[in-house]
PDB file of C-alpha atoms and ligand atoms in Angstrom:
ATOM      1  CA  MET N   1       0.000   0.000   0.000  1.00  0.00           C
ATOM      2  CA  SER N   2       1.391   3.361  -0.985  1.00  0.00           C
ATOM      3  CA  SER N   3       1.940   5.961   1.714  1.00  0.00           C
ATOM      4  CA  TYR N   4       0.791   8.750  -0.628  1.00  0.00           C
ATOM      5  CA  GLY N   5      -2.499   7.230  -1.699  1.00  0.00           C
ATOM      6  CA  ASN N   6      -2.432   7.504  -5.437  1.00  0.00           C
ATOM      7  CA  SER N   7       1.183   7.455  -6.572  1.00  0.00           C
ATOM      8  CA  VAL N   8       1.671   7.461 -10.313  1.00  0.00           C
ATOM      9  CA  ARG N   9       3.101   4.071 -11.220  1.00  0.00           C
ATOM     10  CA  VAL N  10       6.134   4.226 -13.487  1.00  0.00           C
ATOM     11  CA  THR N  11       8.028   1.261 -14.894  1.00  0.00           C
ATOM     12  CA  GLU N  12      11.517   0.658 -13.571  1.00  0.00           C
ATOM     13  CA  ALA N  13      14.256   2.516 -15.475  1.00  0.00           C
ATOM     14  CA  ARG N  14      16.544  -0.398 -16.307  1.00  0.00           C
ATOM     15  CA  ARG N  15      18.033   0.923 -19.551  1.00  0.00           C
ATOM     16  CA  VAL N  16      19.709   4.311 -19.422  1.00  0.00           C
ATOM     17  CA  ALA N  17      21.971   5.963 -21.983  1.00  0.00           C
ATOM     18  CA  ILE N  18      24.280   8.944 -21.714  1.00  0.00           C
ATOM     19  CA  PHE N  19      24.813  10.715 -25.028  1.00  0.00           C
ATOM     20  CA  GLY N  20      27.842  12.895 -25.707  1.00  0.00           C
ATOM     21  CA  GLY N  21      28.871  14.558 -28.960  1.00  0.00           C
ATOM     22  CA  THR N  22      25.384  15.235 -30.276  1.00  0.00           C
ATOM     23  CA  HIS N  23      27.217  18.475 -31.062  1.00  0.00           C
ATOM     24  CA  GLY N  24      30.835  17.571 -31.803  1.00  0.00           C
ATOM     25  CA  ASN N  25      32.334  20.812 -30.456  1.00  0.00           C
ATOM     26  CA  GLU N  26      30.722  20.687 -26.991  1.00  0.00           C
ATOM     27  CA  MET N  27      33.655  19.221 -25.146  1.00  0.00           C
ATOM     28  CA  SER N  28      32.396  18.339 -21.641  1.00  0.00           C
ATOM     29  CA  GLY N  29      29.951  15.735 -22.895  1.00  0.00           C
ATOM     30  CA  VAL N  30      32.370  14.390 -25.505  1.00  0.00           C
ATOM     31  CA  THR N  31      35.120  14.015 -22.898  1.00  0.00           C
ATOM     32  CA  LEU N  32      32.946  12.517 -20.149  1.00  0.00           C
ATOM     33  CA  VAL N  33      31.385   9.975 -22.494  1.00  0.00           C
ATOM     34  CA  ASN N  34      34.775   8.982 -23.932  1.00  0.00           C
ATOM     35  CA  LEU N  35      36.057   8.591 -20.374  1.00  0.00           C
ATOM     36  CA  TRP N  36      33.091   6.413 -19.380  1.00  0.00           C
ATOM     37  CA  MET N  37      33.400   4.273 -22.499  1.00  0.00           C
ATOM     38  CA  LYS N  38      36.895   3.324 -21.268  1.00  0.00           C
ATOM     39  CA  ASN N  39      35.719   2.707 -17.697  1.00  0.00           C
ATOM     40  CA  SER N  40      32.052   2.900 -16.790  1.00  0.00           C
ATOM     41  CA  ALA N  41      32.326   2.084 -13.058  1.00  0.00           C
ATOM     42  CA  GLU N  42      31.343   5.653 -12.120  1.00  0.00           C
ATOM     43  CA  ILE N  43      28.037   5.517 -14.013  1.00  0.00           C
ATOM     44  CA  GLN N  44      26.875   2.032 -13.089  1.00  0.00           C
ATOM     45  CA  ARG N  45      24.218   1.571 -10.427  1.00  0.00           C
ATOM     46  CA  LYS N  46      22.332  -1.435  -9.006  1.00  0.00           C
ATOM     47  CA  ARG N  47      19.423  -2.556 -11.221  1.00  0.00           C
ATOM     48  CA  VAL N  48      20.446  -0.177 -14.042  1.00  0.00           C
ATOM     49  CA  GLU N  49      22.442  -0.677 -17.221  1.00  0.00           C
ATOM     50  CA  THR N  50      23.973   2.670 -18.255  1.00  0.00           C
ATOM     51  CA  LYS N  51      25.365   2.952 -21.775  1.00  0.00           C
ATOM     52  CA  PRO N  52      27.674   5.854 -22.665  1.00  0.00           C
ATOM     53  CA  PHE N  53      27.449   6.668 -26.381  1.00  0.00           C
ATOM     54  CA  ILE N  54      28.957   9.186 -28.839  1.00  0.00           C
ATOM     55  CA  THR N  55      26.069  10.172 -31.077  1.00  0.00           C
ATOM     56  CA  ASN N  56      27.875  12.146 -33.817  1.00  0.00           C
ATOM     57  CA  PRO N  57      31.398  10.667 -34.183  1.00  0.00           C
ATOM     58  CA  LYS N  58      32.127  12.475 -37.489  1.00  0.00           C
ATOM     59  CA  ALA N  59      31.326  15.855 -35.932  1.00  0.00           C
ATOM     60  CA  VAL N  60      33.438  14.981 -32.864  1.00  0.00           C
ATOM     61  CA  GLU N  61      36.333  14.024 -35.162  1.00  0.00           C
ATOM     62  CA  LYS N  62      36.111  17.427 -36.885  1.00  0.00           C
ATOM     63  CA  CYS N  63      35.253  19.277 -33.652  1.00  0.00           C
ATOM     64  CA  THR N  64      32.291  20.907 -35.322  1.00  0.00           C
ATOM     65  CA  ARG N  65      28.606  21.132 -34.333  1.00  0.00           C
ATOM     66  CA  TYR N  66      27.535  18.888 -37.233  1.00  0.00           C
ATOM     67  CA  VAL N  67      28.627  17.686 -40.644  1.00  0.00           C
ATOM     68  CA  ASP N  68      25.512  17.995 -42.856  1.00  0.00           C
ATOM     69  CA  THR N  69      22.660  19.034 -40.575  1.00  0.00           C
ATOM     70  CA  ASP N  70      22.000  19.524 -36.841  1.00  0.00           C
ATOM     71  CA  LEU N  71      21.602  16.035 -35.305  1.00  0.00           C
ATOM     72  CA  ASN N  72      19.599  17.522 -32.426  1.00  0.00           C
ATOM     73  CA  ARG N  73      16.861  18.558 -34.892  1.00  0.00           C
ATOM     74  CA  ALA N  74      16.961  15.357 -36.949  1.00  0.00           C
ATOM     75  CA  PHE N  75      14.700  12.949 -35.053  1.00  0.00           C
ATOM     76  CA  THR N  76      11.515  13.783 -36.965  1.00  0.00           C
ATOM     77  CA  PRO N  77       9.113  11.048 -38.134  1.00  0.00           C
ATOM     78  CA  GLU N  78       9.978  11.981 -41.749  1.00  0.00           C
ATOM     79  CA  ASN N  79      13.724  11.561 -41.194  1.00  0.00           C
ATOM     80  CA  LEU N  80      13.379   8.386 -39.149  1.00  0.00           C
ATOM     81  CA  SER N  81      11.357   6.717 -41.910  1.00  0.00           C
ATOM     82  CA  ALA N  82      13.236   8.211 -44.888  1.00  0.00           C
ATOM     83  CA  THR N  83      14.608   5.886 -47.527  1.00  0.00           C
ATOM     84  CA  GLY N  84      17.777   6.653 -49.466  1.00  0.00           C
ATOM     85  CA  GLY N  85      20.455   5.000 -47.332  1.00  0.00           C
ATOM     86  CA  ASP N  86      23.922   6.396 -48.035  1.00  0.00           C
ATOM     87  CA  ASP N  87      22.472   9.282 -50.059  1.00  0.00           C
ATOM     88  CA  LEU N  88      20.777  10.779 -46.992  1.00  0.00           C
ATOM     89  CA  PRO N  89      22.576  13.533 -45.027  1.00  0.00           C
ATOM     90  CA  TYR N  90      25.040  11.982 -42.557  1.00  0.00           C
ATOM     91  CA  GLU N  91      23.074  13.062 -39.452  1.00  0.00           C
ATOM     92  CA  VAL N  92      19.820  11.653 -40.859  1.00  0.00           C
ATOM     93  CA  GLN N  93      21.523   8.293 -41.340  1.00  0.00           C
ATOM     94  CA  ARG N  94      22.925   8.582 -37.850  1.00  0.00           C
ATOM     95  CA  ALA N  95      19.478   9.440 -36.411  1.00  0.00           C
ATOM     96  CA  GLN N  96      18.100   6.270 -37.995  1.00  0.00           C
ATOM     97  CA  GLU N  97      20.931   4.178 -36.483  1.00  0.00           C
ATOM     98  CA  ILE N  98      20.438   5.757 -33.041  1.00  0.00           C
ATOM     99  CA  ASN N  99      16.701   5.199 -33.278  1.00  0.00           C
ATOM    100  CA  LYS N 100      17.350   1.498 -33.994  1.00  0.00           C
ATOM    101  CA  ILE N 101      19.701   1.082 -31.044  1.00  0.00           C
ATOM    102  CA  PHE N 102      17.881   3.190 -28.423  1.00  0.00           C
ATOM    103  CA  GLY N 103      14.316   3.315 -29.746  1.00  0.00           C
ATOM    104  CA  PRO N 104      12.244   3.001 -31.710  1.00  0.00           C
ATOM    105  CA  LYS N 105      11.033   6.419 -30.602  1.00  0.00           C
ATOM    106  CA  GLY N 106       7.580   6.173 -29.022  1.00  0.00           C
ATOM    107  CA  SER N 107       7.680   2.375 -28.641  1.00  0.00           C
ATOM    108  CA  PRO N 108       7.708   0.230 -25.477  1.00  0.00           C
ATOM    109  CA  GLU N 109      11.152  -1.094 -26.513  1.00  0.00           C
ATOM    110  CA  ALA N 110      12.724   2.360 -26.317  1.00  0.00           C
ATOM    111  CA  TYR N 111      15.352   3.149 -23.674  1.00  0.00           C
ATOM    112  CA  ASP N 112      13.919   4.378 -20.401  1.00  0.00           C
ATOM    113  CA  VAL N 113      16.114   7.434 -19.905  1.00  0.00           C
ATOM    114  CA  ILE N 114      18.539   9.268 -22.180  1.00  0.00           C
ATOM    115  CA  PHE N 115      20.744  12.027 -20.806  1.00  0.00           C
ATOM    116  CA  ASP N 116      22.108  14.171 -23.625  1.00  0.00           C
ATOM    117  CA  LEU N 117      25.137  16.248 -22.643  1.00  0.00           C
ATOM    118  CA  HIS N 118      25.539  19.737 -24.115  1.00  0.00           C
ATOM    119  CA  ASN N 119      27.563  22.870 -23.515  1.00  0.00           C
ATOM    120  CA  THR N 120      26.560  26.426 -24.203  1.00  0.00           C
ATOM    121  CA  THR N 121      28.580  29.588 -24.704  1.00  0.00           C
ATOM    122  CA  SER N 122      25.867  31.382 -22.696  1.00  0.00           C
ATOM    123  CA  ASN N 123      26.191  32.054 -18.982  1.00  0.00           C
ATOM    124  CA  MET N 124      23.421  29.610 -18.086  1.00  0.00           C
ATOM    125  CA  GLY N 125      25.136  27.614 -15.360  1.00  0.00           C
ATOM    126  CA  CYS N 126      23.704  24.103 -14.918  1.00  0.00           C
ATOM    127  CA  THR N 127      20.466  23.688 -16.822  1.00  0.00           C
ATOM    128  CA  LEU N 128      18.349  20.581 -17.228  1.00  0.00           C
ATOM    129  CA  ILE N 129      16.093  20.590 -20.278  1.00  0.00           C
ATOM    130  CA  LEU N 130      12.713  18.839 -20.293  1.00  0.00           C
ATOM    131  CA  GLU N 131      10.251  18.381 -23.145  1.00  0.00           C
ATOM    132  CA  SER N 132       7.085  17.609 -21.166  1.00  0.00           C
ATOM    133  CA  SER N 133       5.391  19.089 -18.103  1.00  0.00           C
ATOM    134  CA  LYS N 134       3.534  15.791 -17.591  1.00  0.00           C
ATOM    135  CA  ASP N 135       6.477  13.443 -17.144  1.00  0.00           C
ATOM    136  CA  HIS N 136       6.260  12.939 -13.384  1.00  0.00           C
ATOM    137  CA  PHE N 137       9.316  10.684 -13.327  1.00  0.00           C
ATOM    138  CA  ASN N 138      11.449  13.446 -14.871  1.00  0.00           C
ATOM    139  CA  LEU N 139       9.927  16.124 -12.632  1.00  0.00           C
ATOM    140  CA  GLN N 140      10.720  14.049  -9.554  1.00  0.00           C
ATOM    141  CA  MET N 141      14.260  13.601 -10.877  1.00  0.00           C
ATOM    142  CA  MET N 142      14.605  17.390 -11.241  1.00  0.00           C
ATOM    143  CA  ASN N 143      13.436  17.883  -7.655  1.00  0.00           C
ATOM    144  CA  TYR N 144      15.905  15.257  -6.422  1.00  0.00           C
ATOM    145  CA  ILE N 145      18.854  16.778  -8.298  1.00  0.00           C
ATOM    146  CA  LYS N 146      18.040  20.333  -7.168  1.00  0.00           C
ATOM    147  CA  LYS N 147      17.978  19.217  -3.526  1.00  0.00           C
ATOM    148  CA  ALA N 148      21.082  17.068  -3.853  1.00  0.00           C
ATOM    149  CA  ILE N 149      23.294  19.789  -5.332  1.00  0.00           C
ATOM    150  CA  ALA N 150      22.126  22.606  -3.004  1.00  0.00           C
ATOM    151  CA  PRO N 151      23.512  25.130  -2.120  1.00  0.00           C
ATOM    152  CA  ALA N 152      24.751  25.026  -5.734  1.00  0.00           C
ATOM    153  CA  SER N 153      21.859  25.460  -8.122  1.00  0.00           C
ATOM    154  CA  CYS N 154      20.578  24.025 -11.335  1.00  0.00           C
ATOM    155  CA  LEU N 155      17.626  25.346 -13.282  1.00  0.00           C
ATOM    156  CA  VAL N 156      15.064  23.545 -15.388  1.00  0.00           C
ATOM    157  CA  LEU N 157      14.205  24.742 -18.891  1.00  0.00           C
ATOM    158  CA  LEU N 158      10.932  23.363 -20.227  1.00  0.00           C
ATOM    159  CA  ASN N 159      10.602  23.333 -23.993  1.00  0.00           C
ATOM    160  CA  GLU N 160       7.046  22.276 -24.686  1.00  0.00           C
ATOM    161  CA  HIS N 161       6.374  25.045 -27.183  1.00  0.00           C
ATOM    162  CA  PRO N 162       4.255  23.763 -30.103  1.00  0.00           C
ATOM    163  CA  LEU N 163       6.335  25.654 -32.697  1.00  0.00           C
ATOM    164  CA  LEU N 164       9.725  26.048 -31.010  1.00  0.00           C
ATOM    165  CA  LYS N 165      10.071  22.461 -29.812  1.00  0.00           C
ATOM    166  CA  TYR N 166      12.493  20.387 -31.895  1.00  0.00           C
ATOM    167  CA  SER N 167      13.211  16.694 -32.467  1.00  0.00           C
ATOM    168  CA  THR N 168      16.159  15.948 -30.204  1.00  0.00           C
ATOM    169  CA  SER N 169      18.437  12.914 -30.011  1.00  0.00           C
ATOM    170  CA  ARG N 170      17.201  12.215 -26.480  1.00  0.00           C
ATOM    171  CA  SER N 171      13.554  12.250 -27.664  1.00  0.00           C
ATOM    172  CA  VAL N 172      14.046   8.591 -28.609  1.00  0.00           C
ATOM    173  CA  ALA N 173      13.784   7.693 -24.885  1.00  0.00           C
ATOM    174  CA  LYS N 174      10.691   7.398 -22.713  1.00  0.00           C
ATOM    175  CA  HIS N 175      12.174  10.021 -20.389  1.00  0.00           C
ATOM    176  CA  PRO N 176      14.380  12.490 -22.308  1.00  0.00           C
ATOM    177  CA  VAL N 177      16.687  14.732 -20.274  1.00  0.00           C
ATOM    178  CA  GLY N 178      18.976  17.393 -21.753  1.00  0.00           C
ATOM    179  CA  LEU N 179      21.862  18.694 -19.693  1.00  0.00           C
ATOM    180  CA  GLU N 180      23.217  22.060 -20.766  1.00  0.00           C
ATOM    181  CA  VAL N 181      26.163  23.547 -18.872  1.00  0.00           C
ATOM    182  CA  GLY N 182      27.923  26.831 -19.544  1.00  0.00           C
ATOM    183  CA  PRO N 183      29.591  29.116 -20.187  1.00  0.00           C
ATOM    184  CA  GLN N 184      32.140  27.150 -22.190  1.00  0.00           C
ATOM    185  CA  PRO N 185      33.455  28.150 -25.609  1.00  0.00           C
ATOM    186  CA  GLN N 186      33.022  25.679 -28.479  1.00  0.00           C
ATOM    187  CA  GLY N 187      35.973  23.274 -28.747  1.00  0.00           C
ATOM    188  CA  VAL N 188      37.194  24.176 -25.245  1.00  0.00           C
ATOM    189  CA  LEU N 189      37.172  22.193 -21.981  1.00  0.00           C
ATOM    190  CA  ARG N 190      36.827  24.115 -18.726  1.00  0.00           C
ATOM    191  CA  SER N 191      37.343  22.108 -15.531  1.00  0.00           C
ATOM    192  CA  ASN N 192      34.539  23.866 -13.600  1.00  0.00           C
ATOM    193  CA  ILE N 193      32.005  23.137 -16.343  1.00  0.00           C
ATOM    194  CA  PHE N 194      33.201  19.551 -16.771  1.00  0.00           C
ATOM    195  CA  GLU N 195      32.943  18.890 -13.011  1.00  0.00           C
ATOM    196  CA  ALA N 196      29.504  20.520 -12.739  1.00  0.00           C
ATOM    197  CA  MET N 197      28.192  18.246 -15.472  1.00  0.00           C
ATOM    198  CA  ARG N 198      29.707  15.184 -13.842  1.00  0.00           C
ATOM    199  CA  VAL N 199      28.061  15.976 -10.471  1.00  0.00           C
ATOM    200  CA  ILE N 200      24.599  16.402 -12.021  1.00  0.00           C
ATOM    201  CA  LEU N 201      24.927  13.021 -13.729  1.00  0.00           C
ATOM    202  CA  LYS N 202      25.956  11.393 -10.453  1.00  0.00           C
ATOM    203  CA  HIS N 203      22.807  12.629  -8.678  1.00  0.00           C
ATOM    204  CA  ALA N 204      20.586  11.757 -11.638  1.00  0.00           C
ATOM    205  CA  LEU N 205      21.847   8.157 -11.612  1.00  0.00           C
ATOM    206  CA  ASP N 206      21.478   7.968  -7.819  1.00  0.00           C
ATOM    207  CA  PHE N 207      17.840   9.001  -8.243  1.00  0.00           C
ATOM    208  CA  ILE N 208      17.240   6.237 -10.782  1.00  0.00           C
ATOM    209  CA  GLU N 209      18.827   3.664  -8.481  1.00  0.00           C
ATOM    210  CA  LEU N 210      16.641   4.717  -5.526  1.00  0.00           C
ATOM    211  CA  PHE N 211      13.547   4.672  -7.715  1.00  0.00           C
ATOM    212  CA  ASN N 212      14.347   1.188  -9.030  1.00  0.00           C
ATOM    213  CA  GLU N 213      14.926  -0.045  -5.491  1.00  0.00           C
ATOM    214  CA  GLY N 214      11.302   0.865  -4.758  1.00  0.00           C
ATOM    215  CA  MET N 215      11.623   4.213  -3.002  1.00  0.00           C
ATOM    216  CA  GLU N 216       8.446   6.249  -3.173  1.00  0.00           C
ATOM    217  CA  PHE N 217       8.823   9.952  -3.947  1.00  0.00           C
ATOM    218  CA  PRO N 218       6.189  12.246  -2.390  1.00  0.00           C
ATOM    219  CA  PRO N 219       4.416  14.958  -4.378  1.00  0.00           C
ATOM    220  CA  CYS N 220       6.495  18.099  -4.899  1.00  0.00           C
ATOM    221  CA  THR N 221       6.597  21.284  -6.909  1.00  0.00           C
ATOM    222  CA  VAL N 222       9.374  22.070  -9.341  1.00  0.00           C
ATOM    223  CA  GLN N 223      10.263  25.569 -10.464  1.00  0.00           C
ATOM    224  CA  VAL N 224      10.763  25.591 -14.245  1.00  0.00           C
ATOM    225  CA  PHE N 225      11.355  28.190 -16.954  1.00  0.00           C
ATOM    226  CA  ARG N 226       8.986  27.622 -19.869  1.00  0.00           C
ATOM    227  CA  VAL N 227      10.152  28.547 -23.396  1.00  0.00           C
ATOM    228  CA  LEU N 228       8.024  31.435 -24.713  1.00  0.00           C
ATOM    229  CA  GLU N 229       9.694  33.066 -27.667  1.00  0.00           C
ATOM    230  CA  ARG N 230      12.831  33.239 -29.787  1.00  0.00           C
ATOM    231  CA  ILE N 231      14.301  36.715 -30.181  1.00  0.00           C
ATOM    232  CA  ASP N 232      16.382  37.413 -33.310  1.00  0.00           C
ATOM    233  CA  TYR N 233      19.115  40.035 -33.690  1.00  0.00           C
ATOM    234  CA  PRO N 234      18.007  43.314 -35.261  1.00  0.00           C
ATOM    235  CA  ARG N 235      18.779  43.207 -39.004  1.00  0.00           C
ATOM    236  CA  ASP N 236      18.904  45.548 -41.987  1.00  0.00           C
ATOM    237  CA  ALA N 237      16.954  45.113 -45.230  1.00  0.00           C
ATOM    238  CA  ASN N 238      19.625  42.662 -46.438  1.00  0.00           C
ATOM    239  CA  ARG N 239      19.149  40.524 -43.319  1.00  0.00           C
ATOM    240  CA  ASN N 240      22.569  41.497 -41.944  1.00  0.00           C
ATOM    241  CA  ILE N 241      22.877  41.866 -38.150  1.00  0.00           C
ATOM    242  CA  ILE N 242      22.992  45.531 -37.084  1.00  0.00           C
ATOM    243  CA  ALA N 243      23.244  45.180 -33.292  1.00  0.00           C
ATOM    244  CA  MET N 244      24.819  43.094 -30.512  1.00  0.00           C
ATOM    245  CA  VAL N 245      23.440  41.836 -27.245  1.00  0.00           C
ATOM    246  CA  HIS N 246      23.422  44.872 -24.933  1.00  0.00           C
ATOM    247  CA  PRO N 247      26.125  44.866 -22.218  1.00  0.00           C
ATOM    248  CA  ASN N 248      23.373  45.049 -19.561  1.00  0.00           C
ATOM    249  CA  LEU N 249      21.893  41.804 -20.903  1.00  0.00           C
ATOM    250  CA  GLN N 250      25.095  39.933 -21.796  1.00  0.00           C
ATOM    251  CA  ASP N 251      25.750  37.071 -19.290  1.00  0.00           C
ATOM    252  CA  CYS N 252      22.475  37.818 -17.464  1.00  0.00           C
ATOM    253  CA  ASP N 253      20.779  34.537 -18.332  1.00  0.00           C
ATOM    254  CA  TRP N 254      17.802  33.788 -16.037  1.00  0.00           C
ATOM    255  CA  GLU N 255      17.664  37.347 -14.700  1.00  0.00           C
ATOM    256  CA  PRO N 256      14.386  39.252 -15.197  1.00  0.00           C
ATOM    257  CA  LEU N 257      14.082  41.333 -18.364  1.00  0.00           C
ATOM    258  CA  ASN N 258      11.387  43.984 -18.019  1.00  0.00           C
ATOM    259  CA  PRO N 259       9.628  46.059 -20.682  1.00  0.00           C
ATOM    260  CA  GLY N 260      11.901  49.013 -21.445  1.00  0.00           C
ATOM    261  CA  ASP N 261      15.116  47.254 -20.358  1.00  0.00           C
ATOM    262  CA  PRO N 262      18.109  47.456 -22.746  1.00  0.00           C
ATOM    263  CA  MET N 263      18.311  44.406 -25.023  1.00  0.00           C
ATOM    264  CA  PHE N 264      20.568  45.230 -27.999  1.00  0.00           C
ATOM    265  CA  GLN N 265      23.203  47.837 -28.809  1.00  0.00           C
ATOM    266  CA  THR N 266      23.600  48.906 -32.436  1.00  0.00           C
ATOM    267  CA  PHE N 267      27.086  49.266 -33.933  1.00  0.00           C
ATOM    268  CA  ASP N 268      26.635  53.045 -33.767  1.00  0.00           C
ATOM    269  CA  GLY N 269      25.839  52.897 -30.065  1.00  0.00           C
ATOM    270  CA  LYS N 270      22.051  53.079 -29.946  1.00  0.00           C
ATOM    271  CA  THR N 271      20.151  51.085 -27.338  1.00  0.00           C
ATOM    272  CA  ILE N 272      17.252  48.860 -28.392  1.00  0.00           C
ATOM    273  CA  ARG N 273      14.885  48.092 -25.535  1.00  0.00           C
ATOM    274  CA  TYR N 274      12.669  45.128 -24.763  1.00  0.00           C
ATOM    275  CA  GLN N 275       9.116  45.935 -25.872  1.00  0.00           C
ATOM    276  CA  GLY N 276       7.221  42.980 -24.372  1.00  0.00           C
ATOM    277  CA  THR N 277       4.211  43.355 -22.121  1.00  0.00           C
ATOM    278  CA  GLY N 278       5.616  41.757 -18.978  1.00  0.00           C
ATOM    279  CA  THR N 279       8.688  40.384 -17.245  1.00  0.00           C
ATOM    280  CA  VAL N 280      10.443  37.480 -18.949  1.00  0.00           C
ATOM    281  CA  TYR N 281      13.542  35.440 -18.092  1.00  0.00           C
ATOM    282  CA  PRO N 282      15.985  35.316 -21.015  1.00  0.00           C
ATOM    283  CA  THR N 283      18.294  32.371 -21.576  1.00  0.00           C
ATOM    284  CA  PHE N 284      20.716  31.092 -24.245  1.00  0.00           C
ATOM    285  CA  ILE N 285      21.840  34.722 -24.454  1.00  0.00           C
ATOM    286  CA  ASN N 286      24.378  35.117 -27.287  1.00  0.00           C
ATOM    287  CA  GLU N 287      24.783  31.360 -27.825  1.00  0.00           C
ATOM    288  CA  ALA N 288      27.380  30.920 -30.608  1.00  0.00           C
ATOM    289  CA  ALA N 289      25.524  28.033 -32.275  1.00  0.00           C
ATOM    290  CA  TYR N 290      22.332  30.077 -32.583  1.00  0.00           C
ATOM    291  CA  TYR N 291      23.626  32.770 -34.975  1.00  0.00           C
ATOM    292  CA  GLU N 292      22.813  30.369 -37.829  1.00  0.00           C
ATOM    293  CA  LYS N 293      19.361  29.875 -36.314  1.00  0.00           C
ATOM    294  CA  GLN N 294      18.697  33.647 -36.207  1.00  0.00           C
ATOM    295  CA  GLN N 295      18.372  33.593 -32.466  1.00  0.00           C
ATOM    296  CA  ALA N 296      19.943  36.053 -30.017  1.00  0.00           C
ATOM    297  CA  PHE N 297      18.210  34.604 -26.969  1.00  0.00           C
ATOM    298  CA  THR N 298      15.123  32.744 -25.800  1.00  0.00           C
ATOM    299  CA  THR N 299      12.544  34.247 -23.463  1.00  0.00           C
ATOM    300  CA  THR N 300      10.983  32.124 -20.745  1.00  0.00           C
ATOM    301  CA  ARG N 301       8.405  32.500 -18.013  1.00  0.00           C
ATOM    302  CA  ARG N 302       8.744  31.091 -14.504  1.00  0.00           C
ATOM    303  CA  GLU N 303       6.252  28.413 -13.553  1.00  0.00           C
ATOM    304  CA  ALA N 304       5.797  25.986 -10.667  1.00  0.00           C
ATOM    305  CA  LEU N 305       4.923  22.491 -11.866  1.00  0.00           C
ATOM    306  CA  VAL N 306       3.341  19.934  -9.580  1.00  0.00           C
ATOM    307  CA  ALA N 307       4.864  16.478  -9.673  1.00  0.00           C
ATOM    308  CA  SER N 308       2.699  13.630  -8.425  1.00  0.00           C
ATOM    309  CA  ALA N 309       4.078  11.054  -6.050  1.00  0.00           C
ATOM    310  CA  ILE N 310       5.725   8.264  -8.036  1.00  0.00           C
ATOM    311  CA  ARG N 311       6.590   4.695  -7.334  1.00  0.00           C
ATOM    312  CA  LYS N 312       7.737   1.854  -9.539  1.00  0.00           C
ATOM    313  CA  VAL N 313       5.158  -0.564 -10.939  1.00  0.00           C
TER     314      VAL N 313
HETATM  315  C1  KKD B   1      23.684  25.173 -27.563  1.00  0.00           C
HETATM  316  C2  KKD B   1      22.905  23.924 -27.863  1.00  0.00           C
HETATM  317  O1  KKD B   1      23.335  23.122 -28.646  1.00  0.00           O
HETATM  318  N1  KKD B   1      21.753  23.750 -27.238  1.00  0.00           N
HETATM  319  C3  KKD B   1      20.887  22.603 -27.458  1.00  0.00           C
HETATM  320  C4  KKD B   1      19.748  22.623 -26.499  1.00  0.00           C
HETATM  321  C5  KKD B   1      19.066  21.302 -26.395  1.00  0.00           C
HETATM  322  O2  KKD B   1      19.751  20.276 -26.286  1.00  0.00           O
HETATM  323  O3  KKD B   1      17.821  21.288 -26.399  1.00  0.00           O
HETATM  324  C6  KKD B   1      20.392  22.590 -28.900  1.00  0.00           C
HETATM  325  O4  KKD B   1      20.103  23.661 -29.445  1.00  0.00           O
HETATM  326  O5  KKD B   1      20.281  21.529 -29.475  1.00  0.00           O
HETATM  327 ZN1   ZN B   2      24.526  21.239 -27.976  1.00  0.00          ZN
END
């Protein structure tokens, strides 16, 4: 009999994967996964099989984000069912291979949890990225990790936006978890960022072990930042960028941005202010990889999500 009445029953998380190199120039994940492929003692837990895996080896080899197309946008139904074999873009072929090994996406055979390790050039600190506000297992995991790493902090970014959501590598799993740690330049390893990522993974795996051992997690609330909008750089008629992130905004990820606050600074020194209707929390501010995506930052809103009590089936 459950001590919390109506716990949501979740199947045991026996198969877990840790992805590194989804973007080949994000060095913490690449390095940790390579390390764990040599010796996985650190990531093994009772009742769990944890598989470290380099998702985009060609991009890692070249130390570039991708070769043909962004792997972390490639897991669409169209791509996963595309025919064409060797003629398909490299990352589409790779997405199909990954879907075979860890999926199929959306099926009962899919891996239980996939952690996908990323770095950002933005000053975001430790960020966990979720794709659903209804995944009580993941929400409980977020609550566990936040408590375990206190007084250090890690924030949760929720990307459930119908238009801005994308088809990630981790979306193959039943419980997809992105881990984004920064600031770290592309192609660079920083020890503080590397260690922060490693600690989050440790607590995440501890949570899974406790859950599999039958621990019941009581209801809780989790503070998240929900993706609202993508903000592009100001551009001229030829689509060329005419302003930079304003110095008052640069490195201020997760800090409130109010209507009228400085947002961009033009090359001739003019300030462009935020014109929204209310306070938002910007993140991915000046992310290097997002220039090609016409994105200067993402706005979010703070929200408290309720996680039901959970217990294994
Ligand atoms: C900087 C970077 O690569 N960020 C990731 C975020 C995520 O994993 O959802 C991406 O755009 O794919
Ligand atoms: Zn990335």
